PDB file of C-alpha atoms in Angstrom:
ATOM      1  CA  MET A 301     -12.454 -22.133  11.989  1.00 52.00           C
ATOM      2  CA  SER A 302     -14.013 -21.241   9.048  1.00 63.00           C
ATOM      3  CA  LYS A 303     -11.424 -18.778   6.808  1.00 66.00           C
ATOM      4  CA  MET A 304     -14.456 -15.436   7.007  1.00 64.00           C
ATOM      5  CA  ASN A 305     -14.385 -15.340  10.535  1.00 77.00           C
ATOM      6  CA  LYS A 306     -10.244 -14.915   9.920  1.00 78.00           C
ATOM      7  CA  TRP A 307     -11.732 -12.458   7.214  1.00 78.00           C
ATOM      8  CA  VAL A 308     -12.948 -10.606   9.263  1.00 75.00           C
ATOM      9  CA  LYS A 309     -10.429 -10.626  12.511  1.00 79.00           C
ATOM     10  CA  VAL A 310      -7.838  -9.991   9.390  1.00 77.00           C
ATOM     11  CA  GLY A 311     -10.105  -6.984   8.508  1.00 79.00           C
ATOM     12  CA  ILE A 312     -10.011  -5.925  12.389  1.00 82.00           C
ATOM     13  CA  VAL A 313      -7.035  -5.982  13.091  1.00 78.00           C
ATOM     14  CA  ALA A 314      -5.996  -3.871   9.199  1.00 80.00           C
ATOM     15  CA  ALA A 315      -8.875  -0.547  10.992  1.00 77.00           C
ATOM     16  CA  ALA A 316      -6.842  -1.008  14.270  1.00 75.00           C
ATOM     17  CA  VAL A 317      -3.796   0.090  12.517  1.00 74.00           C
ATOM     18  CA  VAL A 318      -4.700   2.139  10.453  1.00 71.00           C
ATOM     19  CA  GLY A 319      -7.046   3.399  13.118  1.00 72.00           C
ATOM     20  CA  THR A 320      -4.422   4.301  15.642  1.00 72.00           C
ATOM     21  CA  THR A 321      -1.918   5.297  12.880  1.00 69.00           C
ATOM     22  CA  ALA A 322      -4.288   8.370  11.542  1.00 62.00           C
ATOM     23  CA  ALA A 323      -4.425   9.274  15.001  1.00 61.00           C
ATOM     24  CA  ILE A 324      -1.086   9.434  15.761  1.00 63.00           C
ATOM     25  CA  ALA A 325       0.004  10.511  12.593  1.00 58.00           C
ATOM     26  CA  GLY A 326      -2.256  14.129  13.743  1.00 56.00           C
ATOM     27  CA  THR A 327      -0.110  14.185  16.936  1.00 56.00           C
ATOM     28  CA  GLY A 328       2.565  14.867  15.051  1.00 55.00           C
ATOM     29  CA  GLY A 329       2.434  18.768  14.850  1.00 56.00           C
ATOM     30  CA  THR A 330       3.576  20.816  11.701  1.00 59.00           C
ATOM     31  CA  GLY A 331       7.559  21.924  12.536  1.00 60.00           C
ATOM     32  CA  GLY A 332      10.622  20.362  12.171  1.00 63.00           C
ATOM     33  CA  THR A 333      11.918  19.491   8.609  1.00 74.00           C
ATOM     34  CA  GLU A 334      13.538  16.824   9.438  1.00 77.00           C
ATOM     35  CA  PHE A 335      12.400  14.395   7.799  1.00 77.00           C
ATOM     36  CA  THR A 336      11.478  16.187   4.951  1.00 79.00           C
ATOM     37  CA  GLY A 337      14.806  14.589   3.150  1.00 84.00           C
ATOM     38  CA  ALA A 338      13.181  10.873   3.538  1.00 83.00           C
ATOM     39  CA  MET A 339       9.852  11.397   2.583  1.00 79.00           C
ATOM     40  CA  THR A 340      10.983  13.423  -0.574  1.00 82.00           C
ATOM     41  CA  THR A 341      13.589  10.156  -1.574  1.00 86.00           C
ATOM     42  CA  ILE A 342      11.070   7.083  -0.043  1.00 83.00           C
ATOM     43  CA  ARG A 343       8.327   9.182  -2.659  1.00 82.00           C
ATOM     44  CA  ASP A 344      10.111   9.773  -5.831  1.00 85.00           C
ATOM     45  CA  TRP A 345      11.446   5.937  -5.974  1.00 84.00           C
ATOM     46  CA  PHE A 346       7.650   4.523  -5.153  1.00 82.00           C
ATOM     47  CA  GLU A 347       6.366   6.769  -8.332  1.00 81.00           C
ATOM     48  CA  GLY A 348       9.411   6.425 -10.262  1.00 84.00           C
ATOM     49  CA  ASP A 349      11.206   4.150 -11.931  1.00 87.00           C
ATOM     50  CA  LEU A 350      11.465   1.331  -8.907  1.00 86.00           C
ATOM     51  CA  GLY A 351       8.053   1.591  -7.749  1.00 84.00           C
ATOM     52  CA  ARG A 352       6.687   0.947 -11.470  1.00 84.00           C
ATOM     53  CA  LEU A 353       9.675  -2.097 -11.427  1.00 88.00           C
ATOM     54  CA  ILE A 354       8.335  -3.664  -8.416  1.00 85.00           C
ATOM     55  CA  ALA A 355       4.283  -3.498  -8.951  1.00 83.00           C
ATOM     56  CA  VAL A 356       5.129  -4.673 -12.763  1.00 86.00           C
ATOM     57  CA  ALA A 357       7.029  -7.581 -10.437  1.00 87.00           C
ATOM     58  CA  ALA A 358       3.888  -8.075  -7.890  1.00 85.00           C
ATOM     59  CA  LEU A 359       1.819  -8.384 -11.037  1.00 85.00           C
ATOM     60  CA  GLY A 360       4.283 -11.285 -12.765  1.00 86.00           C
ATOM     61  CA  ILE A 361       4.365 -12.801 -10.145  1.00 86.00           C
ATOM     62  CA  GLY A 362       0.414 -12.612  -8.694  1.00 85.00           C
ATOM     63  CA  LEU A 363      -0.239 -13.690 -12.193  1.00 87.00           C
ATOM     64  CA  ALA A 364       2.638 -16.463 -12.184  1.00 88.00           C
ATOM     65  CA  ILE A 365       1.399 -17.671  -9.539  1.00 87.00           C
ATOM     66  CA  GLY A 366      -2.447 -17.150 -10.707  1.00 86.00           C
ATOM     67  CA  VAL A 367      -1.682 -19.789 -12.980  1.00 87.00           C
ATOM     68  CA  ILE A 368      -0.491 -22.760 -10.748  1.00 88.00           C
ATOM     69  CA  GLN A 369      -2.275 -22.484  -8.442  1.00 86.00           C
ATOM     70  CA  GLN A 370      -5.444 -21.994 -10.886  1.00 87.00           C
ATOM     71  CA  SER A 371      -6.582 -19.777  -9.235  1.00 83.00           C
ATOM     72  CA  ILE A 372      -8.092 -15.215 -10.256  1.00 85.00           C
ATOM     73  CA  MET A 373      -6.468 -14.333  -6.577  1.00 86.00           C
ATOM     74  CA  ALA A 374      -2.922 -14.583  -6.797  1.00 83.00           C
ATOM     75  CA  VAL A 375      -3.723 -11.582  -9.919  1.00 83.00           C
ATOM     76  CA  VAL A 376      -5.961 -10.193  -7.923  1.00 87.00           C
ATOM     77  CA  VAL A 377      -3.515  -9.105  -4.892  1.00 86.00           C
ATOM     78  CA  GLY A 378      -0.756  -9.043  -7.098  1.00 83.00           C
ATOM     79  CA  PHE A 379      -3.386  -5.831  -9.219  1.00 85.00           C
ATOM     80  CA  ALA A 380      -4.382  -4.684  -5.839  1.00 87.00           C
ATOM     81  CA  MET A 381       0.039  -4.804  -4.814  1.00 85.00           C
ATOM     82  CA  ALA A 382       0.743  -2.984  -8.018  1.00 82.00           C
ATOM     83  CA  LEU A 383      -1.454  -0.675  -7.852  1.00 84.00           C
ATOM     84  CA  ALA A 384      -1.272   0.559  -3.795  1.00 84.00           C
ATOM     85  CA  LEU A 385       2.644   1.078  -4.308  1.00 82.00           C
ATOM     86  CA  SER A 386       1.345   3.247  -7.133  1.00 79.00           C
ATOM     87  CA  GLN A 387      -1.279   5.657  -6.087  1.00 83.00           C
ATOM     88  CA  GLY A 388      -0.568   5.412  -2.313  1.00 81.00           C
ATOM     89  CA  PRO A 389       2.288   7.577  -1.680  1.00 80.00           C
ATOM     90  CA  GLY A 390       0.298  10.375  -3.441  1.00 80.00           C
ATOM     91  CA  VAL A 391      -3.447   8.769  -1.340  1.00 81.00           C
ATOM     92  CA  VAL A 392      -1.538   9.439   2.455  1.00 80.00           C
ATOM     93  CA  VAL A 393       0.517  12.473   1.896  1.00 77.00           C
ATOM     94  CA  ALA A 394      -3.170  13.741   0.446  1.00 79.00           C
ATOM     95  CA  LEU A 395      -4.357  12.401   3.239  1.00 78.00           C
ATOM     96  CA  LEU A 396      -2.210  12.853   6.414  1.00 75.00           C
ATOM     97  CA  GLY A 397      -1.143  16.372   4.789  1.00 68.00           C
ATOM     98  CA  GLY A 398      -3.465  18.969   6.147  1.00 56.00           C
ATOM     99  CA  SER A 399      -4.093  19.899   2.750  1.00 53.00           C
ATOM    100  CA  LEU A 400      -6.663  18.504  -0.662  1.00 48.00           C
ATOM    101  CA  PRO A 401      -5.413  19.072  -4.270  1.00 51.00           C
ATOM    102  CA  MET A 402      -7.097  21.520  -6.199  1.00 46.00           C
TER     103      MET A 402
END
């Protein structure tokens, strides 16, 4: 199997997961506060010191693997993970929250 064919399959699976998640999230309704505390806790972790620690660790591990393998791709993956971890919760809340920040 060629590498391009593999990435096309990965992209299709990722698009299907994102599409299904978005469709299910849209049917959840707005009532109830059962998960508000958990959502606040996890968002605080990701946007706080724990999130920065994990982001820096991912970037550092990506740099180390990149040096060992002599490839920039591990650094790119580490950077992408760090960026997704630090900015992801805000993006998800903005997309699924039903309102745009002004």
